[in-house]
PDB file of C-alpha atoms in Angstrom:
ATOM      1  CA  MET V 473     -33.983  17.401  33.943  1.00  0.00           C
ATOM      2  CA  PRO V 474     -36.698  15.201  32.502  1.00  0.00           C
ATOM      3  CA  SER V 475     -39.731  14.580  34.395  1.00  0.00           C
ATOM      4  CA  GLU V 476     -38.790  11.095  35.170  1.00  0.00           C
ATOM      5  CA  TYR V 477     -35.326  10.546  36.317  1.00  0.00           C
ATOM      6  CA  PRO V 478     -33.217   8.410  35.185  1.00  0.00           C
ATOM      7  CA  ALA V 479     -34.689   9.191  31.782  1.00  0.00           C
ATOM      8  CA  TYR V 480     -35.269   5.616  30.806  1.00  0.00           C
ATOM      9  CA  LEU V 481     -38.000   5.126  32.996  1.00  0.00           C
ATOM     10  CA  ALA V 482     -40.301   7.217  31.401  1.00  0.00           C
ATOM     11  CA  SER V 483     -39.274   5.424  28.105  1.00  0.00           C
ATOM     12  CA  PHE V 484     -40.122   2.131  29.960  1.00  0.00           C
ATOM     13  CA  HIS V 485     -43.465   3.234  31.101  1.00  0.00           C
ATOM     14  CA  ASN V 486     -44.383   4.878  27.835  1.00  0.00           C
ATOM     15  CA  GLY V 487     -43.495   1.866  25.451  1.00  0.00           C
ATOM     16  CA  TYR V 488     -40.491   3.676  23.900  1.00  0.00           C
ATOM     17  CA  LEU V 489     -37.897   1.449  25.315  1.00  0.00           C
ATOM     18  CA  ASP V 490     -39.632  -1.414  23.825  1.00  0.00           C
ATOM     19  CA  LYS V 491     -39.996  -0.083  20.533  1.00  0.00           C
ATOM     20  CA  ILE V 492     -36.444   1.018  20.187  1.00  0.00           C
ATOM     21  CA  ILE V 493     -35.235  -2.488  21.511  1.00  0.00           C
ATOM     22  CA  THR V 494     -37.363  -4.107  18.750  1.00  0.00           C
ATOM     23  CA  ARG V 495     -35.990  -1.820  16.029  1.00  0.00           C
ATOM     24  CA  LEU V 496     -32.074  -2.353  17.072  1.00  0.00           C
ATOM     25  CA  PHE V 497     -32.657  -5.995  17.290  1.00  0.00           C
ATOM     26  CA  ASN V 498     -33.952  -6.057  13.703  1.00  0.00           C
ATOM     27  CA  SER V 499     -30.804  -3.896  12.551  1.00  0.00           C
ATOM     28  CA  LEU V 500     -28.578  -6.951  14.196  1.00  0.00           C
ATOM     29  CA  GLU V 501     -30.189  -9.192  11.489  1.00  0.00           C
ATOM     30  CA  SER V 502     -27.911  -7.527   8.884  1.00  0.00           C
ATOM     31  CA  CYS V 503     -25.674  -5.409  11.132  1.00  0.00           C
ATOM     32  CA  ALA V 504     -26.003  -1.591  10.607  1.00  0.00           C
ATOM     33  CA  ILE V 505     -25.799  -0.194  14.060  1.00  0.00           C
ATOM     34  CA  CYS V 506     -22.398   1.420  13.534  1.00  0.00           C
ATOM     35  CA  PRO V 507     -20.616   3.212  10.822  1.00  0.00           C
ATOM     36  CA  ARG V 508     -19.297  -0.077   9.541  1.00  0.00           C
ATOM     37  CA  LYS V 509     -22.464  -1.646   8.508  1.00  0.00           C
ATOM     38  CA  CYS V 510     -20.946  -5.044   8.206  1.00  0.00           C
ATOM     39  CA  LYS V 511     -24.407  -6.472   7.217  1.00  0.00           C
ATOM     40  CA  VAL V 512     -23.893  -9.715   8.832  1.00  0.00           C
ATOM     41  CA  ASN V 513     -26.792 -11.799  10.807  1.00  0.00           C
ATOM     42  CA  ARG V 514     -25.537 -11.305  14.281  1.00  0.00           C
ATOM     43  CA  VAL V 515     -28.867 -12.591  15.746  1.00  0.00           C
ATOM     44  CA  ASN V 516     -27.598 -16.033  14.319  1.00  0.00           C
ATOM     45  CA  GLY V 517     -24.423 -15.528  15.766  1.00  0.00           C
ATOM     46  CA  ILE V 518     -22.485 -14.436  12.672  1.00  0.00           C
ATOM     47  CA  GLN V 519     -19.765 -12.143  13.542  1.00  0.00           C
ATOM     48  CA  GLY V 520     -18.279  -8.781  11.982  1.00  0.00           C
ATOM     49  CA  PHE V 521     -15.518  -6.473  12.575  1.00  0.00           C
ATOM     50  CA  CYS V 522     -16.581  -6.338  16.168  1.00  0.00           C
ATOM     51  CA  ARG V 523     -16.227 -10.185  16.402  1.00  0.00           C
ATOM     52  CA  THR V 524     -19.705 -10.231  18.518  1.00  0.00           C
ATOM     53  CA  GLY V 525     -22.509 -12.360  17.851  1.00  0.00           C
ATOM     54  CA  LEU V 526     -25.804 -12.188  19.773  1.00  0.00           C
ATOM     55  CA  LYS V 527     -24.775 -12.210  23.427  1.00  0.00           C
ATOM     56  CA  PRO V 528     -22.524  -9.447  24.839  1.00  0.00           C
ATOM     57  CA  LYS V 529     -19.145 -10.038  26.058  1.00  0.00           C
ATOM     58  CA  VAL V 530     -18.294  -8.766  29.410  1.00  0.00           C
ATOM     59  CA  TYR V 531     -14.577  -8.473  30.925  1.00  0.00           C
ATOM     60  CA  SER V 532     -15.464  -7.119  34.381  1.00  0.00           C
ATOM     61  CA  TYR V 533     -17.715  -4.955  36.258  1.00  0.00           C
ATOM     62  CA  MET V 534     -16.629  -3.007  39.337  1.00  0.00           C
ATOM     63  CA  ALA V 535     -17.313   0.093  41.589  1.00  0.00           C
ATOM     64  CA  HIS V 536     -14.673   2.182  39.517  1.00  0.00           C
ATOM     65  CA  GLN V 537     -12.774   5.020  41.205  1.00  0.00           C
ATOM     66  CA  GLY V 538     -10.732   5.797  38.330  1.00  0.00           C
ATOM     67  CA  GLU V 539     -13.176   7.895  36.081  1.00  0.00           C
ATOM     68  CA  GLU V 540     -13.254  11.530  36.104  1.00  0.00           C
ATOM     69  CA  PRO V 541     -14.301  13.280  39.381  1.00  0.00           C
ATOM     70  CA  PRO V 542     -18.049  13.803  38.865  1.00  0.00           C
ATOM     71  CA  VAL V 543     -18.369  10.429  37.172  1.00  0.00           C
ATOM     72  CA  SER V 544     -16.776   8.361  39.720  1.00  0.00           C
ATOM     73  CA  GLY V 545     -17.713  10.399  42.876  1.00  0.00           C
ATOM     74  CA  ALA V 546     -16.852   8.995  46.603  1.00  0.00           C
ATOM     75  CA  LYS V 547     -18.542   5.769  45.895  1.00  0.00           C
ATOM     76  CA  GLY V 548     -17.441   5.009  42.474  1.00  0.00           C
ATOM     77  CA  SER V 549     -19.022   4.675  38.901  1.00  0.00           C
ATOM     78  CA  GLY V 550     -20.809   1.459  38.208  1.00  0.00           C
ATOM     79  CA  THR V 551     -18.370   0.409  35.532  1.00  0.00           C
ATOM     80  CA  ILE V 552     -19.212  -2.519  32.882  1.00  0.00           C
ATOM     81  CA  PHE V 553     -16.285  -3.223  30.683  1.00  0.00           C
ATOM     82  CA  PHE V 554     -17.577  -4.849  27.427  1.00  0.00           C
ATOM     83  CA  SER V 555     -15.274  -6.850  25.433  1.00  0.00           C
ATOM     84  CA  ASN V 556     -14.531  -6.268  21.821  1.00  0.00           C
ATOM     85  CA  CYS V 557     -14.854  -2.824  20.046  1.00  0.00           C
ATOM     86  CA  ASN V 558     -15.849  -1.734  16.503  1.00  0.00           C
ATOM     87  CA  MET V 559     -12.704   0.334  16.166  1.00  0.00           C
ATOM     88  CA  ALA V 560      -9.126  -0.994  15.797  1.00  0.00           C
ATOM     89  CA  CYS V 561      -6.716   1.258  17.665  1.00  0.00           C
ATOM     90  CA  ALA V 562      -3.254   0.561  17.288  1.00  0.00           C
ATOM     91  CA  TYR V 563      -2.323   1.857  20.808  1.00  0.00           C
ATOM     92  CA  CYS V 564      -5.110   0.674  23.068  1.00  0.00           C
ATOM     93  CA  GLN V 565      -4.385   0.502  26.455  1.00  0.00           C
ATOM     94  CA  ASN V 566      -7.222  -2.020  27.053  1.00  0.00           C
ATOM     95  CA  TYR V 567      -6.349  -4.078  24.104  1.00  0.00           C
ATOM     96  CA  GLU V 568      -6.607  -7.418  26.037  1.00  0.00           C
ATOM     97  CA  PHE V 569     -10.385  -7.206  26.072  1.00  0.00           C
ATOM     98  CA  SER V 570     -10.982  -4.636  23.427  1.00  0.00           C
ATOM     99  CA  GLN V 571      -8.699  -6.008  20.662  1.00  0.00           C
ATOM    100  CA  ILE V 572      -8.010  -9.407  21.955  1.00  0.00           C
ATOM    101  CA  GLY V 573     -11.174 -10.149  23.209  1.00  0.00           C
ATOM    102  CA  GLU V 574     -10.828 -11.531  26.684  1.00  0.00           C
ATOM    103  CA  GLY V 575     -13.827 -12.009  28.902  1.00  0.00           C
ATOM    104  CA  ARG V 576     -16.829 -13.705  28.641  1.00  0.00           C
ATOM    105  CA  GLU V 577     -20.268 -13.847  27.182  1.00  0.00           C
ATOM    106  CA  VAL V 578     -23.188 -13.455  29.356  1.00  0.00           C
ATOM    107  CA  ASP V 579     -26.919 -13.534  28.596  1.00  0.00           C
ATOM    108  CA  PHE V 580     -29.262 -10.591  28.959  1.00  0.00           C
ATOM    109  CA  GLU V 581     -30.476 -11.512  32.538  1.00  0.00           C
ATOM    110  CA  GLU V 582     -26.973 -11.973  33.559  1.00  0.00           C
ATOM    111  CA  LEU V 583     -26.180  -8.514  32.476  1.00  0.00           C
ATOM    112  CA  ALA V 584     -29.045  -7.050  34.211  1.00  0.00           C
ATOM    113  CA  ARG V 585     -27.968  -8.428  37.524  1.00  0.00           C
ATOM    114  CA  PHE V 586     -24.614  -6.972  37.201  1.00  0.00           C
ATOM    115  CA  MET V 587     -26.399  -3.531  36.537  1.00  0.00           C
ATOM    116  CA  LEU V 588     -28.407  -4.256  39.763  1.00  0.00           C
ATOM    117  CA  GLU V 589     -25.467  -5.410  41.896  1.00  0.00           C
ATOM    118  CA  LEU V 590     -23.622  -2.147  40.931  1.00  0.00           C
ATOM    119  CA  GLN V 591     -26.494  -0.193  42.260  1.00  0.00           C
ATOM    120  CA  LYS V 592     -26.369  -2.199  45.779  1.00  0.00           C
ATOM    121  CA  MET V 593     -22.545  -1.339  45.834  1.00  0.00           C
ATOM    122  CA  GLY V 594     -23.915   2.424  45.986  1.00  0.00           C
ATOM    123  CA  CYS V 595     -22.583   3.432  42.660  1.00  0.00           C
ATOM    124  CA  HIS V 596     -23.520   6.634  41.341  1.00  0.00           C
ATOM    125  CA  ASN V 597     -24.261   5.438  37.741  1.00  0.00           C
ATOM    126  CA  ILE V 598     -23.985   2.491  35.424  1.00  0.00           C
ATOM    127  CA  ASN V 599     -21.257   3.328  33.219  1.00  0.00           C
ATOM    128  CA  LEU V 600     -21.224   1.300  29.997  1.00  0.00           C
ATOM    129  CA  VAL V 601     -17.601   0.818  28.355  1.00  0.00           C
ATOM    130  CA  THR V 602     -17.601   0.722  24.571  1.00  0.00           C
ATOM    131  CA  PRO V 603     -21.440  -0.091  24.274  1.00  0.00           C
ATOM    132  CA  THR V 604     -21.512   1.007  20.532  1.00  0.00           C
ATOM    133  CA  HIS V 605     -21.414  -2.795  19.292  1.00  0.00           C
ATOM    134  CA  ILE V 606     -23.686  -4.359  21.870  1.00  0.00           C
ATOM    135  CA  LEU V 607     -26.543  -1.495  22.144  1.00  0.00           C
ATOM    136  CA  PRO V 608     -29.505  -3.549  21.450  1.00  0.00           C
ATOM    137  CA  GLN V 609     -28.279  -6.290  24.047  1.00  0.00           C
ATOM    138  CA  ILE V 610     -27.509  -3.384  26.709  1.00  0.00           C
ATOM    139  CA  LEU V 611     -31.006  -2.103  26.484  1.00  0.00           C
ATOM    140  CA  LYS V 612     -32.787  -5.500  26.341  1.00  0.00           C
ATOM    141  CA  SER V 613     -30.677  -6.059  29.655  1.00  0.00           C
ATOM    142  CA  LEU V 614     -31.954  -2.749  30.939  1.00  0.00           C
ATOM    143  CA  LYS V 615     -35.326  -3.757  30.287  1.00  0.00           C
ATOM    144  CA  ILE V 616     -35.160  -6.750  32.700  1.00  0.00           C
ATOM    145  CA  ALA V 617     -33.457  -4.484  35.488  1.00  0.00           C
ATOM    146  CA  ILE V 618     -35.870  -1.590  35.392  1.00  0.00           C
ATOM    147  CA  PRO V 619     -38.976  -3.604  37.101  1.00  0.00           C
ATOM    148  CA  ALA V 620     -36.248  -5.330  39.553  1.00  0.00           C
ATOM    149  CA  GLY V 621     -35.463  -1.620  40.776  1.00  0.00           C
ATOM    150  CA  LEU V 622     -32.733  -0.190  38.859  1.00  0.00           C
ATOM    151  CA  ASN V 623     -32.663   3.448  39.075  1.00  0.00           C
ATOM    152  CA  LEU V 624     -29.175   4.777  38.285  1.00  0.00           C
ATOM    153  CA  PRO V 625     -28.464   7.001  35.191  1.00  0.00           C
ATOM    154  CA  LEU V 626     -26.784   5.538  32.485  1.00  0.00           C
ATOM    155  CA  VAL V 627     -23.122   6.743  31.246  1.00  0.00           C
ATOM    156  CA  TYR V 628     -22.916   6.017  27.425  1.00  0.00           C
ATOM    157  CA  ASN V 629     -18.905   6.025  27.343  1.00  0.00           C
ATOM    158  CA  THR V 630     -17.997   5.593  23.873  1.00  0.00           C
ATOM    159  CA  SER V 631     -15.035   5.725  21.540  1.00  0.00           C
ATOM    160  CA  GLY V 632     -16.906   7.857  19.361  1.00  0.00           C
ATOM    161  CA  TYR V 633     -17.185   6.081  15.999  1.00  0.00           C
ATOM    162  CA  GLU V 634     -21.130   6.162  16.053  1.00  0.00           C
ATOM    163  CA  LEU V 635     -23.913   6.545  13.662  1.00  0.00           C
ATOM    164  CA  PRO V 636     -25.807   9.839  14.666  1.00  0.00           C
ATOM    165  CA  GLU V 637     -29.319   8.253  13.962  1.00  0.00           C
ATOM    166  CA  ILE V 638     -28.680   5.461  16.022  1.00  0.00           C
ATOM    167  CA  ILE V 639     -27.529   7.969  18.556  1.00  0.00           C
ATOM    168  CA  LYS V 640     -30.736   9.697  18.017  1.00  0.00           C
ATOM    169  CA  LEU V 641     -32.643   6.802  19.080  1.00  0.00           C
ATOM    170  CA  LEU V 642     -31.409   7.090  22.539  1.00  0.00           C
ATOM    171  CA  ASP V 643     -32.905  10.284  23.353  1.00  0.00           C
ATOM    172  CA  GLY V 644     -34.883   9.663  26.330  1.00  0.00           C
ATOM    173  CA  ILE V 645     -33.027   6.531  27.554  1.00  0.00           C
ATOM    174  CA  ILE V 646     -29.135   7.915  28.126  1.00  0.00           C
ATOM    175  CA  ASP V 647     -28.895  10.823  30.616  1.00  0.00           C
ATOM    176  CA  ILE V 648     -24.802  11.164  30.646  1.00  0.00           C
ATOM    177  CA  TYR V 649     -22.725  10.800  27.131  1.00  0.00           C
ATOM    178  CA  MET V 650     -18.995  10.634  27.652  1.00  0.00           C
ATOM    179  CA  PRO V 651     -18.016  10.218  24.033  1.00  0.00           C
ATOM    180  CA  ASP V 652     -14.105  10.296  23.199  1.00  0.00           C
ATOM    181  CA  MET V 653     -13.250  12.598  20.190  1.00  0.00           C
ATOM    182  CA  ARG V 654     -10.360  11.072  19.110  1.00  0.00           C
ATOM    183  CA  TYR V 655      -9.430  12.232  15.604  1.00  0.00           C
ATOM    184  CA  ALA V 656      -9.674  15.559  13.529  1.00  0.00           C
ATOM    185  CA  ASP V 657      -8.459  13.970  10.447  1.00  0.00           C
ATOM    186  CA  GLU V 658      -9.536  10.849   8.308  1.00  0.00           C
ATOM    187  CA  ALA V 659      -6.226   9.748   7.462  1.00  0.00           C
ATOM    188  CA  ALA V 660      -5.035   9.457  11.266  1.00  0.00           C
ATOM    189  CA  ALA V 661      -8.360   7.449  11.745  1.00  0.00           C
ATOM    190  CA  VAL V 662      -7.704   5.164   9.113  1.00  0.00           C
ATOM    191  CA  GLN V 663      -3.955   4.597  10.044  1.00  0.00           C
ATOM    192  CA  TYR V 664      -3.914   4.106  13.656  1.00  0.00           C
ATOM    193  CA  SER V 665      -7.744   2.745  14.343  1.00  0.00           C
ATOM    194  CA  ALA V 666      -8.927   1.623  11.179  1.00  0.00           C
ATOM    195  CA  SER V 667     -11.918   3.667  11.419  1.00  0.00           C
ATOM    196  CA  PRO V 668     -12.787   5.357   8.188  1.00  0.00           C
ATOM    197  CA  GLY V 669     -15.350   8.095   8.229  1.00  0.00           C
ATOM    198  CA  TYR V 670     -14.339   8.696  11.830  1.00  0.00           C
ATOM    199  CA  PRO V 671     -13.920  12.649  12.191  1.00  0.00           C
ATOM    200  CA  GLU V 672     -17.369  13.230  10.317  1.00  0.00           C
ATOM    201  CA  TYR V 673     -19.433  10.442  12.138  1.00  0.00           C
ATOM    202  CA  ASN V 674     -18.140  11.366  15.204  1.00  0.00           C
ATOM    203  CA  ARG V 675     -18.931  15.374  15.066  1.00  0.00           C
ATOM    204  CA  ARG V 676     -22.365  14.588  14.033  1.00  0.00           C
ATOM    205  CA  ALA V 677     -22.837  11.967  16.871  1.00  0.00           C
ATOM    206  CA  VAL V 678     -21.408  14.286  19.172  1.00  0.00           C
ATOM    207  CA  LYS V 679     -23.952  17.135  18.114  1.00  0.00           C
ATOM    208  CA  GLU V 680     -26.883  14.890  18.609  1.00  0.00           C
ATOM    209  CA  MET V 681     -25.449  13.790  22.170  1.00  0.00           C
ATOM    210  CA  TYR V 682     -25.209  17.578  23.115  1.00  0.00           C
ATOM    211  CA  ARG V 683     -28.731  18.132  21.501  1.00  0.00           C
ATOM    212  CA  GLN V 684     -30.285  15.689  23.975  1.00  0.00           C
ATOM    213  CA  VAL V 685     -28.615  16.356  27.196  1.00  0.00           C
ATOM    214  CA  GLY V 686     -26.606  19.349  26.858  1.00  0.00           C
ATOM    215  CA  THR V 687     -23.784  20.865  29.017  1.00  0.00           C
ATOM    216  CA  ALA V 688     -23.123  18.534  32.114  1.00  0.00           C
ATOM    217  CA  GLN V 689     -25.145  19.208  34.955  1.00  0.00           C
ATOM    218  CA  ILE V 690     -23.210  18.626  38.434  1.00  0.00           C
ATOM    219  CA  ASP V 691     -25.353  18.545  41.596  1.00  0.00           C
ATOM    220  CA  GLU V 692     -24.412  19.893  44.846  1.00  0.00           C
ATOM    221  CA  ASN V 693     -22.473  16.499  45.740  1.00  0.00           C
ATOM    222  CA  GLY V 694     -20.270  16.958  42.818  1.00  0.00           C
ATOM    223  CA  ILE V 695     -21.882  14.040  40.811  1.00  0.00           C
ATOM    224  CA  VAL V 696     -23.105  14.380  37.153  1.00  0.00           C
ATOM    225  CA  ARG V 697     -26.798  13.977  36.863  1.00  0.00           C
ATOM    226  CA  ARG V 698     -26.994  14.690  33.168  1.00  0.00           C
ATOM    227  CA  GLY V 699     -24.942  16.314  30.020  1.00  0.00           C
ATOM    228  CA  ILE V 700     -22.084  15.355  28.093  1.00  0.00           C
ATOM    229  CA  ILE V 701     -18.466  15.141  28.901  1.00  0.00           C
ATOM    230  CA  ILE V 702     -16.037  15.024  26.065  1.00  0.00           C
ATOM    231  CA  ARG V 703     -12.575  13.058  26.222  1.00  0.00           C
ATOM    232  CA  HIS V 704      -9.915  14.052  24.231  1.00  0.00           C
ATOM    233  CA  LEU V 705      -6.492  11.779  24.067  1.00  0.00           C
ATOM    234  CA  VAL V 706      -3.805  13.881  23.375  1.00  0.00           C
ATOM    235  CA  LEU V 707      -1.514  11.860  20.985  1.00  0.00           C
ATOM    236  CA  PRO V 708       2.247  12.526  19.971  1.00  0.00           C
ATOM    237  CA  ASN V 709       2.925  14.471  16.800  1.00  0.00           C
ATOM    238  CA  ASN V 710      -0.371  16.118  17.014  1.00  0.00           C
ATOM    239  CA  VAL V 711      -1.809  12.958  15.569  1.00  0.00           C
ATOM    240  CA  ALA V 712      -5.245  13.559  16.964  1.00  0.00           C
ATOM    241  CA  GLY V 713      -5.930  17.280  15.413  1.00  0.00           C
ATOM    242  CA  THR V 714      -6.479  18.745  19.018  1.00  0.00           C
ATOM    243  CA  GLU V 715      -6.708  22.224  17.519  1.00  0.00           C
ATOM    244  CA  LYS V 716      -9.527  21.390  15.197  1.00  0.00           C
ATOM    245  CA  ILE V 717     -11.268  19.408  17.799  1.00  0.00           C
ATOM    246  CA  MET V 718     -11.541  22.146  20.269  1.00  0.00           C
ATOM    247  CA  ARG V 719     -12.534  24.474  17.775  1.00  0.00           C
ATOM    248  CA  PHE V 720     -15.404  22.158  16.752  1.00  0.00           C
ATOM    249  CA  ILE V 721     -16.328  22.176  20.262  1.00  0.00           C
ATOM    250  CA  ALA V 722     -15.930  25.827  20.923  1.00  0.00           C
ATOM    251  CA  GLU V 723     -18.076  26.841  17.801  1.00  0.00           C
ATOM    252  CA  GLU V 724     -20.387  24.024  17.158  1.00  0.00           C
ATOM    253  CA  LEU V 725     -21.237  22.987  20.938  1.00  0.00           C
ATOM    254  CA  SER V 726     -20.636  25.072  23.794  1.00  0.00           C
ATOM    255  CA  ARG V 727     -17.825  26.942  25.658  1.00  0.00           C
ATOM    256  CA  ASP V 728     -19.375  25.706  28.532  1.00  0.00           C
ATOM    257  CA  THR V 729     -18.930  22.154  27.552  1.00  0.00           C
ATOM    258  CA  TYR V 730     -16.848  19.783  29.821  1.00  0.00           C
ATOM    259  CA  ILE V 731     -13.712  18.255  28.607  1.00  0.00           C
ATOM    260  CA  SER V 732     -11.528  15.570  29.907  1.00  0.00           C
ATOM    261  CA  LEU V 733      -7.923  16.572  28.353  1.00  0.00           C
ATOM    262  CA  MET V 734      -6.019  13.120  28.725  1.00  0.00           C
ATOM    263  CA  SER V 735      -2.347  12.904  29.047  1.00  0.00           C
ATOM    264  CA  GLN V 736      -2.034   9.092  29.562  1.00  0.00           C
ATOM    265  CA  TYR V 737      -0.922   7.996  26.032  1.00  0.00           C
ATOM    266  CA  LEU V 738       1.599   5.390  26.021  1.00  0.00           C
ATOM    267  CA  PRO V 739       2.599   3.170  23.343  1.00  0.00           C
ATOM    268  CA  TYR V 740       0.457   0.073  24.144  1.00  0.00           C
ATOM    269  CA  HIS V 741      -0.076  -2.893  21.921  1.00  0.00           C
ATOM    270  CA  ARG V 742       0.754  -2.235  18.204  1.00  0.00           C
ATOM    271  CA  ALA V 743       2.013   1.611  18.607  1.00  0.00           C
ATOM    272  CA  GLY V 744       5.527   0.167  17.749  1.00  0.00           C
ATOM    273  CA  GLU V 745       4.514  -0.299  14.326  1.00  0.00           C
ATOM    274  CA  PHE V 746       4.128   3.268  13.746  1.00  0.00           C
ATOM    275  CA  LYS V 747       6.959   5.704  14.302  1.00  0.00           C
ATOM    276  CA  ALA V 748       4.729   8.860  14.774  1.00  0.00           C
ATOM    277  CA  ILE V 749       3.058   7.363  18.138  1.00  0.00           C
ATOM    278  CA  ASN V 750       5.863   4.761  19.391  1.00  0.00           C
ATOM    279  CA  ARG V 751       7.044   7.207  22.231  1.00  0.00           C
ATOM    280  CA  ARG V 752       5.394   8.853  25.300  1.00  0.00           C
ATOM    281  CA  LEU V 753       3.649  12.138  25.083  1.00  0.00           C
ATOM    282  CA  SER V 754       6.081  14.949  25.909  1.00  0.00           C
ATOM    283  CA  LEU V 755       5.057  17.429  28.713  1.00  0.00           C
ATOM    284  CA  LYS V 756       5.369  20.221  25.688  1.00  0.00           C
ATOM    285  CA  GLU V 757       2.795  18.349  23.726  1.00  0.00           C
ATOM    286  CA  TYR V 758       0.322  18.552  26.604  1.00  0.00           C
ATOM    287  CA  GLU V 759       0.815  21.829  27.836  1.00  0.00           C
ATOM    288  CA  GLY V 760       0.512  23.073  24.010  1.00  0.00           C
ATOM    289  CA  ALA V 761      -2.802  21.273  24.155  1.00  0.00           C
ATOM    290  CA  LYS V 762      -4.021  22.816  27.534  1.00  0.00           C
ATOM    291  CA  GLU V 763      -2.886  26.282  25.864  1.00  0.00           C
ATOM    292  CA  VAL V 764      -5.167  25.506  22.720  1.00  0.00           C
ATOM    293  CA  MET V 765      -8.120  24.539  24.784  1.00  0.00           C
ATOM    294  CA  ALA V 766      -7.843  27.773  26.692  1.00  0.00           C
ATOM    295  CA  GLY V 767      -7.320  29.722  23.625  1.00  0.00           C
ATOM    296  CA  PHE V 768     -10.956  28.531  22.609  1.00  0.00           C
ATOM    297  CA  GLY V 769     -12.508  29.725  25.864  1.00  0.00           C
ATOM    298  CA  LEU V 770     -12.819  26.066  26.967  1.00  0.00           C
ATOM    299  CA  PHE V 771     -12.396  25.913  31.019  1.00  0.00           C
ATOM    300  CA  ASN V 772     -14.650  23.478  32.018  1.00  0.00           C
ATOM    301  CA  GLY V 773     -13.399  19.976  32.642  1.00  0.00           C
ATOM    302  CA  TRP V 774     -10.358  18.320  33.871  1.00  0.00           C
ATOM    303  CA  VAL V 775      -6.559  18.092  32.854  1.00  0.00           C
ATOM    304  CA  GLN V 776      -4.014  15.748  33.922  1.00  0.00           C
ATOM    305  CA  GLU V 777      -0.833  16.968  35.808  1.00  0.00           C
ATOM    306  CA  SER V 778       1.438  13.771  35.567  1.00  0.00           C
ATOM    307  CA  LEU V 779       1.787  12.540  32.056  1.00  0.00           C
ATOM    308  CA  GLY V 780       0.852   8.867  31.976  1.00  0.00           C
ATOM    309  CA  LEU V 781       0.691   8.232  35.570  1.00  0.00           C
ATOM    310  CA  GLU V 782      -2.969   9.472  36.469  1.00  0.00           C
ATOM    311  CA  ARG V 783      -5.493   7.713  34.232  1.00  0.00           C
ATOM    312  CA  PHE V 784      -9.223   8.069  34.170  1.00  0.00           C
ATOM    313  CA  ALA V 785     -10.067   5.362  31.785  1.00  0.00           C
ATOM    314  CA  GLY V 786      -8.929   1.755  32.345  1.00  0.00           C
ATOM    315  CA  VAL V 787      -7.118   2.149  35.683  1.00  0.00           C
ATOM    316  CA  ASN V 788      -5.838  -1.522  36.793  1.00  0.00           C
ATOM    317  CA  ILE V 789      -8.654  -3.222  35.211  1.00  0.00           C
ATOM    318  CA  LYS V 790      -7.713  -6.719  36.581  1.00  0.00           C
ATOM    319  CA  SER V 791     -11.001  -8.642  37.982  1.00  0.00           C
ATOM    320  CA  VAL V 792     -12.074 -10.709  34.903  1.00  0.00           C
ATOM    321  CA  LEU V 793     -15.388 -12.538  35.500  1.00  0.00           C
ATOM    322  CA  PRO V 794     -15.785 -15.562  36.934  1.00  0.00           C
ATOM    323  CA  ASN V 795     -16.405 -18.736  34.636  1.00  0.00           C
ATOM    324  CA  GLU V 796     -19.904 -19.468  35.860  1.00  0.00           C
TER     325      GLU V 796
END
């Protein structure tokens, strides 16, 4: 555990947070903060693949009870659902705001206020859902919130399409990483999520996350304090490449890694355009994924007992921000 907790407090006091904010905002002038490297000037409001200019766009924020048990705990995870995404998953269950872009632009002070409100609600953490494309803006808001008393750890809840060199900058800022490992194979990543290079970027970024925070540390109250939790959504017809991903975790990270093996796949959004994913996951497929996970000696984490009924991420997200 870092000498100051959450880790970002030390980075705020020693100037590192300021340094990273400046560097990342400079990157927005010819945007290169994710693998797409669109090279548009987002500081001037130009939008690239993520359809986001300078201001962050937020769909909702809440004390969320639907995350993994040590993330939600008894009081909820202070979750901020950001609009838009640097991926384009054909089956995204949150497509209304991740793909269609529902939500409202907010300024940095308002985003800081959301963080502080979630802390006042008693939440265990600040859970940043789909933060990749607005990382500079999040850190700017964090800098505003810290002097006002923010002291909850940040959860970097990402779909995993990340530049490892950007993740490296977050060492000393993020305490809890919760990345997806979505695809093992390039062709599937391109076909279903329009994300070239996903497997390589994802593995390198996850290794860097693990280097920074290690295996999840869960306290006596069952709350994660620091570390990595990896999510893997099992897809029909083994589109995700579950065996390759579990092998990577076991051999390149640690068999002690906490994994959330998700069965919640349903053919949302544009999934009907693709025969291989235009159906629910079968019980046999999910049971097979559980066997693969166990076969690599991966026993830390969570499985879901009922297909498509228990969802950790994106449970009944209804509360759109008021227009104010």
